[in-house]
Amino acid sequence: QDYNNTDNDDQQTLESCSLCFGDIENDDLIVLNQCKHKYHASLCLLPTIRSDIELYERLPICSVCDADGNSNITLSDQICIKIIDTADDEELKEKYQSLSVATK
């Protein structure tokens, strides 16, 4: 008999957030395509998107890359819209859309 048999169906490997280092449930996981940094969608990515748009008046960038001195890693339009839609914040959505149009 194998006494070390573990039931892997009940265990899922949780990713670690690049910003807060906490475990991320799969339904809240966002992985940025360019740099592969991983974020909690609502807990960590939404506030960084909000501050980039409202405070810095720029399109959202990866805050981990920015802290490392690389401010060229912008979040994809798809990710930004998904997070903003989930937040149900019309004012933030309008500001994002106007920034998006201004930079194209």
GROMACS .gro file of N, CA, C and O in nm:
model
  416
    1GLN      N    1   0.083  -0.120   0.000
    1GLN     CA    2   0.000   0.000   0.000
    1GLN      C    3   0.087   0.125   0.000
    1GLN      O    4   0.194   0.128   0.059
    2ASP      N    5   0.033   0.227  -0.063
    2ASP     CA    6   0.103   0.355  -0.067
    2ASP      C    7   0.041   0.448   0.036
    2ASP      O    8  -0.067   0.502   0.016
    3TYR      N    9   0.111   0.468   0.146
    3TYR     CA   10   0.056   0.553   0.253
    3TYR      C   11   0.079   0.702   0.227
    3TYR      O   12   0.027   0.786   0.296
    4ASN      N   13   0.158   0.733   0.128
    4ASN     CA   14   0.186   0.873   0.095
    4ASN      C   15   0.096   0.925  -0.017
    4ASN      O   16   0.122   1.030  -0.073
    5ASN      N   17  -0.007   0.851  -0.048
    5ASN     CA   18  -0.097   0.891  -0.156
    5ASN      C   19  -0.174   1.016  -0.115
    5ASN      O   20  -0.244   1.017  -0.016
    6THR      N   21  -0.158   1.121  -0.191
    6THR     CA   22  -0.233   1.244  -0.163
    6THR      C   23  -0.332   1.266  -0.276
    6THR      O   24  -0.306   1.232  -0.391
    7ASP      N   25  -0.442   1.322  -0.241
    7ASP     CA   26  -0.547   1.347  -0.340
    7ASP      C   27  -0.522   1.483  -0.404
    7ASP      O   28  -0.556   1.586  -0.348
    8ASN      N   29  -0.461   1.482  -0.520
    8ASN     CA   30  -0.427   1.607  -0.587
    8ASN      C   31  -0.547   1.680  -0.644
    8ASN      O   32  -0.538   1.797  -0.678
    9ASP      N   33  -0.661   1.613  -0.656
    9ASP     CA   34  -0.780   1.679  -0.710
    9ASP      C   35  -0.828   1.790  -0.619
    9ASP      O   36  -0.886   1.888  -0.664
   10ASP      N   37  -0.806   1.777  -0.488
   10ASP     CA   38  -0.853   1.877  -0.393
   10ASP      C   39  -0.752   1.989  -0.374
   10ASP      O   40  -0.782   2.090  -0.312
   11GLN      N   41  -0.633   1.971  -0.424
   11GLN     CA   42  -0.529   2.071  -0.405
   11GLN      C   43  -0.505   2.145  -0.536
   11GLN      O   44  -0.497   2.085  -0.640
   12GLN      N   45  -0.498   2.275  -0.523
   12GLN     CA   46  -0.461   2.353  -0.642
   12GLN      C   47  -0.341   2.440  -0.604
   12GLN      O   48  -0.332   2.488  -0.493
   13THR      N   49  -0.250   2.452  -0.697
   13THR     CA   50  -0.134   2.534  -0.671
   13THR      C   51  -0.175   2.679  -0.687
   13THR      O   52  -0.226   2.719  -0.791
   14LEU      N   53  -0.155   2.756  -0.583
   14LEU     CA   54  -0.190   2.897  -0.588
   14LEU      C   55  -0.069   2.978  -0.632
   14LEU      O   56   0.044   2.952  -0.591
   15GLU      N   57  -0.095   3.075  -0.717
   15GLU     CA   58   0.011   3.166  -0.761
   15GLU      C   59   0.032   3.271  -0.652
   15GLU      O   60  -0.057   3.299  -0.573
   16SER      N   61   0.148   3.331  -0.652
   16SER     CA   62   0.181   3.435  -0.555
   16SER      C   63   0.178   3.571  -0.624
   16SER      O   64   0.233   3.588  -0.733
   17CYS      N   65   0.114   3.668  -0.561
   17CYS     CA   66   0.102   3.803  -0.617
   17CYS      C   67   0.239   3.872  -0.617
   17CYS      O   68   0.310   3.871  -0.517
   18SER      N   69   0.273   3.934  -0.730
   18SER     CA   70   0.401   4.004  -0.743
   18SER      C   71   0.404   4.132  -0.659
   18SER      O   72   0.512   4.183  -0.631
   19LEU      N   73   0.288   4.181  -0.620
   19LEU     CA   74   0.282   4.307  -0.544
   19LEU      C   75   0.273   4.283  -0.394
   19LEU      O   76   0.354   4.334  -0.318
   20CYS      N   77   0.177   4.201  -0.349
   20CYS     CA   78   0.159   4.180  -0.205
   20CYS      C   79   0.212   4.046  -0.158
   20CYS      O   80   0.216   4.020  -0.037
   21PHE      N   81   0.251   3.959  -0.251
   21PHE     CA   82   0.307   3.827  -0.225
   21PHE      C   83   0.207   3.728  -0.164
   21PHE      O   84   0.245   3.620  -0.122
   22GLY      N   85   0.080   3.766  -0.159
   22GLY     CA   86  -0.022   3.675  -0.108
   22GLY      C   87  -0.063   3.573  -0.213
   22GLY      O   88  -0.036   3.590  -0.333
   23ASP      N   89  -0.125   3.465  -0.168
   23ASP     CA   90  -0.175   3.363  -0.261
   23ASP      C   91  -0.293   3.417  -0.339
   23ASP      O   92  -0.377   3.490  -0.285
   24ILE      N   93  -0.300   3.380  -0.466
   24ILE     CA   94  -0.407   3.427  -0.554
   24ILE      C   95  -0.493   3.308  -0.596
   24ILE      O   96  -0.442   3.211  -0.650
   25GLU      N   97  -0.623   3.317  -0.571
   25GLU     CA   98  -0.716   3.217  -0.621
   25GLU      C   99  -0.721   3.231  -0.774
   25GLU      O  100  -0.707   3.341  -0.828
   26ASN      N  101  -0.743   3.121  -0.844
   26ASN     CA  102  -0.742   3.124  -0.991
   26ASN      C  103  -0.840   3.223  -1.051
   26ASN      O  104  -0.812   3.284  -1.153
   27ASP      N  105  -0.957   3.241  -0.987
   27ASP     CA  106  -1.057   3.332  -1.044
   27ASP      C  107  -1.021   3.479  -1.024
   27ASP      O  108  -1.085   3.567  -1.079
   28ASP      N  109  -0.918   3.509  -0.945
   28ASP     CA  110  -0.876   3.648  -0.922
   28ASP      C  111  -0.736   3.674  -0.978
   28ASP      O  112  -0.678   3.778  -0.956
   29LEU      N  113  -0.682   3.578  -1.054
   29LEU     CA  114  -0.545   3.587  -1.105
   29LEU      C  115  -0.540   3.662  -1.239
   29LEU      O  116  -0.614   3.632  -1.331
   30ILE      N  117  -0.452   3.760  -1.244
   30ILE     CA  118  -0.421   3.829  -1.369
   30ILE      C  119  -0.270   3.817  -1.390
   30ILE      O  120  -0.191   3.853  -1.303
   31VAL      N  121  -0.230   3.765  -1.506
   31VAL     CA  122  -0.088   3.756  -1.543
   31VAL      C  123  -0.066   3.851  -1.660
   31VAL      O  124  -0.134   3.843  -1.762
   32LEU      N  125   0.028   3.942  -1.643
   32LEU     CA  126   0.057   4.038  -1.749
   32LEU      C  127   0.141   3.969  -1.857
   32LEU      O  128   0.240   3.903  -1.827
   33ASN      N  129   0.099   3.985  -1.981
   33ASN     CA  130   0.163   3.914  -2.092
   33ASN      C  131   0.310   3.953  -2.112
   33ASN      O  132   0.394   3.868  -2.134
   34GLN      N  133   0.339   4.082  -2.106
   34GLN     CA  134   0.474   4.128  -2.139
   34GLN      C  135   0.579   4.087  -2.037
   34GLN      O  136   0.688   4.045  -2.073
   35CYS      N  137   0.547   4.101  -1.909
   35CYS     CA  138   0.648   4.079  -1.805
   35CYS      C  139   0.622   3.956  -1.719
   35CYS      O  140   0.707   3.918  -1.639
   36LYS      N  141   0.504   3.897  -1.733
   36LYS     CA  142   0.464   3.777  -1.658
   36LYS      C  143   0.443   3.800  -1.508
   36LYS      O  144   0.436   3.706  -1.431
   37HIS      N  145   0.435   3.927  -1.464
   37HIS     CA  146   0.404   3.953  -1.324
   37HIS      C  147   0.259   3.913  -1.299
   37HIS      O  148   0.173   3.928  -1.386
   38LYS      N  149   0.233   3.863  -1.179
   38LYS     CA  150   0.100   3.812  -1.142
   38LYS      C  151   0.040   3.902  -1.035
   38LYS      O  152   0.110   3.945  -0.944
   39TYR      N  153  -0.091   3.928  -1.048
   39TYR     CA  154  -0.160   4.017  -0.956
   39TYR      C  155  -0.295   3.960  -0.912
   39TYR      O  156  -0.359   3.888  -0.987
   40HIS      N  157  -0.338   4.001  -0.791
   40HIS     CA  158  -0.479   3.987  -0.753
   40HIS      C  159  -0.553   4.090  -0.838
   40HIS      O  160  -0.518   4.209  -0.835
   41ALA      N  161  -0.656   4.048  -0.908
   41ALA     CA  162  -0.729   4.141  -0.995
   41ALA      C  163  -0.789   4.257  -0.916
   41ALA      O  164  -0.766   4.374  -0.946
   42SER      N  165  -0.867   4.225  -0.814
   42SER     CA  166  -0.940   4.330  -0.743
   42SER      C  167  -0.858   4.394  -0.631
   42SER      O  168  -0.861   4.514  -0.611
   43LEU      N  169  -0.781   4.314  -0.560
   43LEU     CA  170  -0.710   4.363  -0.442
   43LEU      C  171  -0.588   4.448  -0.478
   43LEU      O  172  -0.563   4.551  -0.415
   44CYS      N  173  -0.512   4.409  -0.578
   44CYS     CA  174  -0.387   4.477  -0.609
   44CYS      C  175  -0.386   4.551  -0.743
   44CYS      O  176  -0.331   4.659  -0.755
   45LEU      N  177  -0.445   4.491  -0.846
   45LEU     CA  178  -0.437   4.553  -0.979
   45LEU      C  179  -0.533   4.671  -0.993
   45LEU      O  180  -0.496   4.774  -1.049
   46LEU      N  181  -0.654   4.660  -0.939
   46LEU     CA  182  -0.749   4.770  -0.948
   46LEU      C  183  -0.694   4.899  -0.886
   46LEU      O  184  -0.699   5.005  -0.951
   47PRO      N  185  -0.638   4.896  -0.765
   47PRO     CA  186  -0.584   5.021  -0.708
   47PRO      C  187  -0.470   5.080  -0.791
   47PRO      O  188  -0.459   5.203  -0.801
   48THR      N  189  -0.385   4.996  -0.851
   48THR     CA  190  -0.276   5.050  -0.933
   48THR      C  191  -0.330   5.111  -1.062
   48THR      O  192  -0.282   5.214  -1.107
   49ILE      N  193  -0.432   5.047  -1.120
   49ILE     CA  194  -0.497   5.103  -1.239
   49ILE      C  195  -0.560   5.238  -1.204
   49ILE      O  196  -0.543   5.336  -1.276
   50ARG      N  197  -0.630   5.240  -1.092
   50ARG     CA  198  -0.698   5.363  -1.048
   50ARG      C  199  -0.598   5.476  -1.024
   50ARG      O  200  -0.618   5.589  -1.069
   51SER      N  201  -0.487   5.447  -0.957
   51SER     CA  202  -0.390   5.555  -0.929
   51SER      C  203  -0.321   5.602  -1.057
   51SER      O  204  -0.298   5.722  -1.073
   52ASP      N  205  -0.290   5.509  -1.148
   52ASP     CA  206  -0.229   5.552  -1.274
   52ASP      C  207  -0.322   5.645  -1.352
   52ASP      O  208  -0.279   5.747  -1.405
   53ILE      N  209  -0.449   5.610  -1.355
   53ILE     CA  210  -0.546   5.690  -1.433
   53ILE      C  211  -0.579   5.821  -1.363
   53ILE      O  212  -0.573   5.928  -1.424
   54GLU      N  213  -0.614   5.814  -1.235
   54GLU     CA  214  -0.664   5.932  -1.165
   54GLU      C  215  -0.552   6.024  -1.114
   54GLU      O  216  -0.563   6.145  -1.124
   55LEU      N  217  -0.446   5.968  -1.059
   55LEU     CA  218  -0.340   6.051  -1.002
   55LEU      C  219  -0.235   6.092  -1.106
   55LEU      O  220  -0.196   6.207  -1.114
   56TYR      N  221  -0.188   5.992  -1.182
   56TYR     CA  222  -0.080   6.019  -1.277
   56TYR      C  223  -0.129   6.052  -1.417
   56TYR      O  224  -0.050   6.091  -1.503
   57GLU      N  225  -0.259   6.034  -1.439
   57GLU     CA  226  -0.322   6.063  -1.568
   57GLU      C  227  -0.245   6.000  -1.684
   57GLU      O  228  -0.207   6.064  -1.781
   58ARG      N  229  -0.218   5.870  -1.667
   58ARG     CA  230  -0.147   5.793  -1.770
   58ARG      C  231  -0.217   5.658  -1.784
   58ARG      O  232  -0.290   5.614  -1.696
   59LEU      N  233  -0.189   5.592  -1.895
   59LEU     CA  234  -0.240   5.456  -1.911
   59LEU      C  235  -0.170   5.368  -1.808
   59LEU      O  236  -0.052   5.386  -1.779
   60PRO      N  237  -0.241   5.272  -1.751
   60PRO     CA  238  -0.185   5.189  -1.645
   60PRO      C  239  -0.063   5.109  -1.690
   60PRO      O  240  -0.059   5.056  -1.801
   61ILE      N  241   0.035   5.103  -1.600
   61ILE     CA  242   0.158   5.028  -1.625
   61ILE      C  243   0.177   4.926  -1.512
   61ILE      O  244   0.114   4.936  -1.407
   62CYS      N  245   0.265   4.831  -1.534
   62CYS     CA  246   0.297   4.732  -1.431
   62CYS      C  247   0.373   4.803  -1.320
   62CYS      O  248   0.482   4.855  -1.342
   63SER      N  249   0.315   4.803  -1.201
   63SER     CA  250   0.378   4.877  -1.090
   63SER      C  251   0.505   4.810  -1.041
   63SER      O  252   0.595   4.877  -0.990
   64VAL      N  253   0.517   4.678  -1.056
   64VAL     CA  254   0.639   4.609  -1.016
   64VAL      C  255   0.753   4.646  -1.111
   64VAL      O  256   0.863   4.678  -1.067
   65CYS      N  257   0.726   4.645  -1.240
   65CYS     CA  258   0.827   4.687  -1.338
   65CYS      C  259   0.863   4.834  -1.317
   65CYS      O  260   0.980   4.872  -1.324
   66ASP      N  261   0.762   4.917  -1.289
   66ASP     CA  262   0.784   5.059  -1.266
   66ASP      C  263   0.878   5.080  -1.146
   66ASP      O  264   0.969   5.162  -1.151
   67ALA      N  265   0.857   5.003  -1.040
   67ALA     CA  266   0.943   5.013  -0.922
   67ALA      C  267   1.086   4.971  -0.954
   67ALA      O  268   1.181   5.020  -0.892
   68ASP      N  269   1.100   4.883  -1.053
   68ASP     CA  270   1.233   4.840  -1.097
   68ASP      C  271   1.294   4.935  -1.200
   68ASP      O  272   1.402   4.907  -1.254
   69GLY      N  273   1.225   5.044  -1.230
   69GLY     CA  274   1.278   5.143  -1.322
   69GLY      C  275   1.234   5.128  -1.466
   69GLY      O  276   1.282   5.198  -1.554
   70ASN      N  277   1.143   5.035  -1.494
   70ASN     CA  278   1.094   5.016  -1.630
   70ASN      C  279   0.948   5.057  -1.637
   70ASN      O  280   0.860   4.983  -1.595
   71SER      N  281   0.924   5.175  -1.689
   71SER     CA  282   0.786   5.225  -1.697
   71SER      C  283   0.726   5.204  -1.836
   71SER      O  284   0.626   5.266  -1.871
   72ASN      N  285   0.786   5.113  -1.914
   72ASN     CA  286   0.738   5.089  -2.050
   72ASN      C  287   0.640   4.973  -2.061
   72ASN      O  288   0.590   4.946  -2.169
   73ILE      N  289   0.614   4.902  -1.951
   73ILE     CA  290   0.526   4.786  -1.955
   73ILE      C  291   0.383   4.831  -1.925
   73ILE      O  292   0.343   4.841  -1.809
   74THR      N  293   0.309   4.862  -2.029
   74THR     CA  294   0.170   4.906  -2.010
   74THR      C  295   0.078   4.784  -2.003
   74THR      O  296   0.105   4.681  -2.064
   75LEU      N  297  -0.029   4.800  -1.927
   75LEU     CA  298  -0.128   4.693  -1.916
   75LEU      C  299  -0.210   4.691  -2.044
   75LEU      O  300  -0.241   4.796  -2.100
   76SER      N  301  -0.248   4.573  -2.087
   76SER     CA  302  -0.325   4.562  -2.210
   76SER      C  303  -0.463   4.625  -2.193
   76SER      O  304  -0.517   4.630  -2.082
   77ASP      N  305  -0.517   4.671  -2.303
   77ASP     CA  306  -0.652   4.728  -2.305
   77ASP      C  307  -0.752   4.627  -2.251
   77ASP      O  308  -0.841   4.660  -2.173
   78GLN      N  309  -0.735   4.501  -2.289
   78GLN     CA  310  -0.825   4.394  -2.248
   78GLN      C  311  -0.826   4.379  -2.095
   78GLN      O  312  -0.933   4.368  -2.034
   79ILE      N  313  -0.710   4.378  -2.033
   79ILE     CA  314  -0.701   4.364  -1.888
   79ILE      C  315  -0.761   4.485  -1.818
   79ILE      O  316  -0.840   4.472  -1.725
   80CYS      N  317  -0.726   4.604  -1.864
   80CYS     CA  318  -0.777   4.727  -1.801
   80CYS      C  319  -0.929   4.732  -1.806
   80CYS      O  320  -0.994   4.760  -1.705
   81ILE      N  321  -0.985   4.704  -1.922
   81ILE     CA  322  -1.131   4.710  -1.937
   81ILE      C  323  -1.198   4.605  -1.848
   81ILE      O  324  -1.298   4.633  -1.783
   82LYS      N  325  -1.140   4.486  -1.843
   82LYS     CA  326  -1.196   4.379  -1.759
   82LYS      C  327  -1.199   4.422  -1.612
   82LYS      O  328  -1.301   4.406  -1.543
   83ILE      N  329  -1.089   4.475  -1.562
   83ILE     CA  330  -1.079   4.516  -1.421
   83ILE      C  331  -1.172   4.633  -1.392
   83ILE      O  332  -1.243   4.634  -1.292
   84ILE      N  333  -1.173   4.732  -1.481
   84ILE     CA  334  -1.257   4.850  -1.461
   84ILE      C  335  -1.405   4.813  -1.467
   84ILE      O  336  -1.485   4.860  -1.386
   85ASP      N  337  -1.441   4.726  -1.560
   85ASP     CA  338  -1.581   4.680  -1.569
   85ASP      C  339  -1.623   4.606  -1.443
   85ASP      O  340  -1.734   4.623  -1.394
   86THR      N  341  -1.534   4.524  -1.390
   86THR     CA  342  -1.564   4.450  -1.267
   86THR      C  343  -1.584   4.545  -1.150
   86THR      O  344  -1.667   4.521  -1.063
   87ALA      N  345  -1.508   4.654  -1.149
   87ALA     CA  346  -1.520   4.753  -1.041
   87ALA      C  347  -1.648   4.834  -1.053
   87ALA      O  348  -1.691   4.897  -0.957
   88ASP      N  349  -1.709   4.833  -1.171
   88ASP     CA  350  -1.834   4.906  -1.196
   88ASP      C  351  -1.819   5.054  -1.162
   88ASP      O  352  -1.898   5.111  -1.088
   89ASP      N  353  -1.712   5.115  -1.215
   89ASP     CA  354  -1.681   5.255  -1.189
   89ASP      C  355  -1.685   5.331  -1.322
   89ASP      O  356  -1.589   5.331  -1.397
   90GLU      N  357  -1.798   5.395  -1.348
   90GLU     CA  358  -1.818   5.463  -1.477
   90GLU      C  359  -1.721   5.580  -1.496
   90GLU      O  360  -1.672   5.603  -1.605
   91GLU      N  361  -1.693   5.653  -1.390
   91GLU     CA  362  -1.603   5.768  -1.400
   91GLU      C  363  -1.461   5.722  -1.436
   91GLU      O  364  -1.396   5.781  -1.522
   92LEU      N  365  -1.417   5.615  -1.372
   92LEU     CA  366  -1.284   5.560  -1.402
   92LEU      C  367  -1.280   5.510  -1.547
   92LEU      O  368  -1.182   5.532  -1.618
   93LYS      N  369  -1.388   5.446  -1.589
   93LYS     CA  370  -1.396   5.395  -1.725
   93LYS      C  371  -1.387   5.508  -1.828
   93LYS      O  372  -1.314   5.498  -1.927
   94GLU      N  373  -1.457   5.618  -1.801
   94GLU     CA  374  -1.452   5.733  -1.893
   94GLU      C  375  -1.313   5.793  -1.899
   94GLU      O  376  -1.264   5.828  -2.006
   95LYS      N  377  -1.248   5.808  -1.784
   95LYS     CA  378  -1.112   5.863  -1.780
   95LYS      C  379  -1.016   5.772  -1.856
   95LYS      O  380  -0.928   5.820  -1.928
   96TYR      N  381  -1.031   5.641  -1.837
   96TYR     CA  382  -0.945   5.546  -1.907
   96TYR      C  383  -0.964   5.558  -2.058
   96TYR      O  384  -0.867   5.563  -2.133
   97GLN      N  385  -1.089   5.564  -2.100
   97GLN     CA  386  -1.118   5.573  -2.244
   97GLN      C  387  -1.062   5.702  -2.304
   97GLN      O  388  -1.008   5.700  -2.414
   98SER      N  389  -1.071   5.812  -2.231
   98SER     CA  390  -1.018   5.937  -2.286
   98SER      C  391  -0.864   5.934  -2.291
   98SER      O  392  -0.805   5.985  -2.386
   99LEU      N  393  -0.800   5.873  -2.192
   99LEU     CA  394  -0.655   5.856  -2.197
   99LEU      C  395  -0.614   5.765  -2.312
   99LEU      O  396  -0.516   5.789  -2.380
  100SER      N  397  -0.692   5.660  -2.330
  100SER     CA  398  -0.662   5.562  -2.435
  100SER      C  399  -0.671   5.626  -2.573
  100SER      O  400  -0.585   5.603  -2.658
  101VAL      N  401  -0.772   5.707  -2.594
  101VAL     CA  402  -0.789   5.776  -2.723
  101VAL      C  403  -0.678   5.879  -2.743
  101VAL      O  404  -0.624   5.892  -2.853
  102ALA      N  405  -0.641   5.948  -2.636
  102ALA     CA  406  -0.539   6.054  -2.646
  102ALA      C  407  -0.403   6.001  -2.682
  102ALA      O  408  -0.320   6.073  -2.740
  103THR      N  409  -0.374   5.876  -2.646
  103THR     CA  410  -0.240   5.822  -2.671
  103THR      C  411  -0.231   5.742  -2.801
  103THR      O  412  -0.126   5.689  -2.833
  104LYS      N  413  -0.341   5.730  -2.873
  104LYS     CA  414  -0.338   5.653  -2.998
  104LYS      C  415  -0.312   5.743  -3.116
  104LYS      O  416  -0.329   5.860  -3.114
   0.00000   0.00000   0.00000
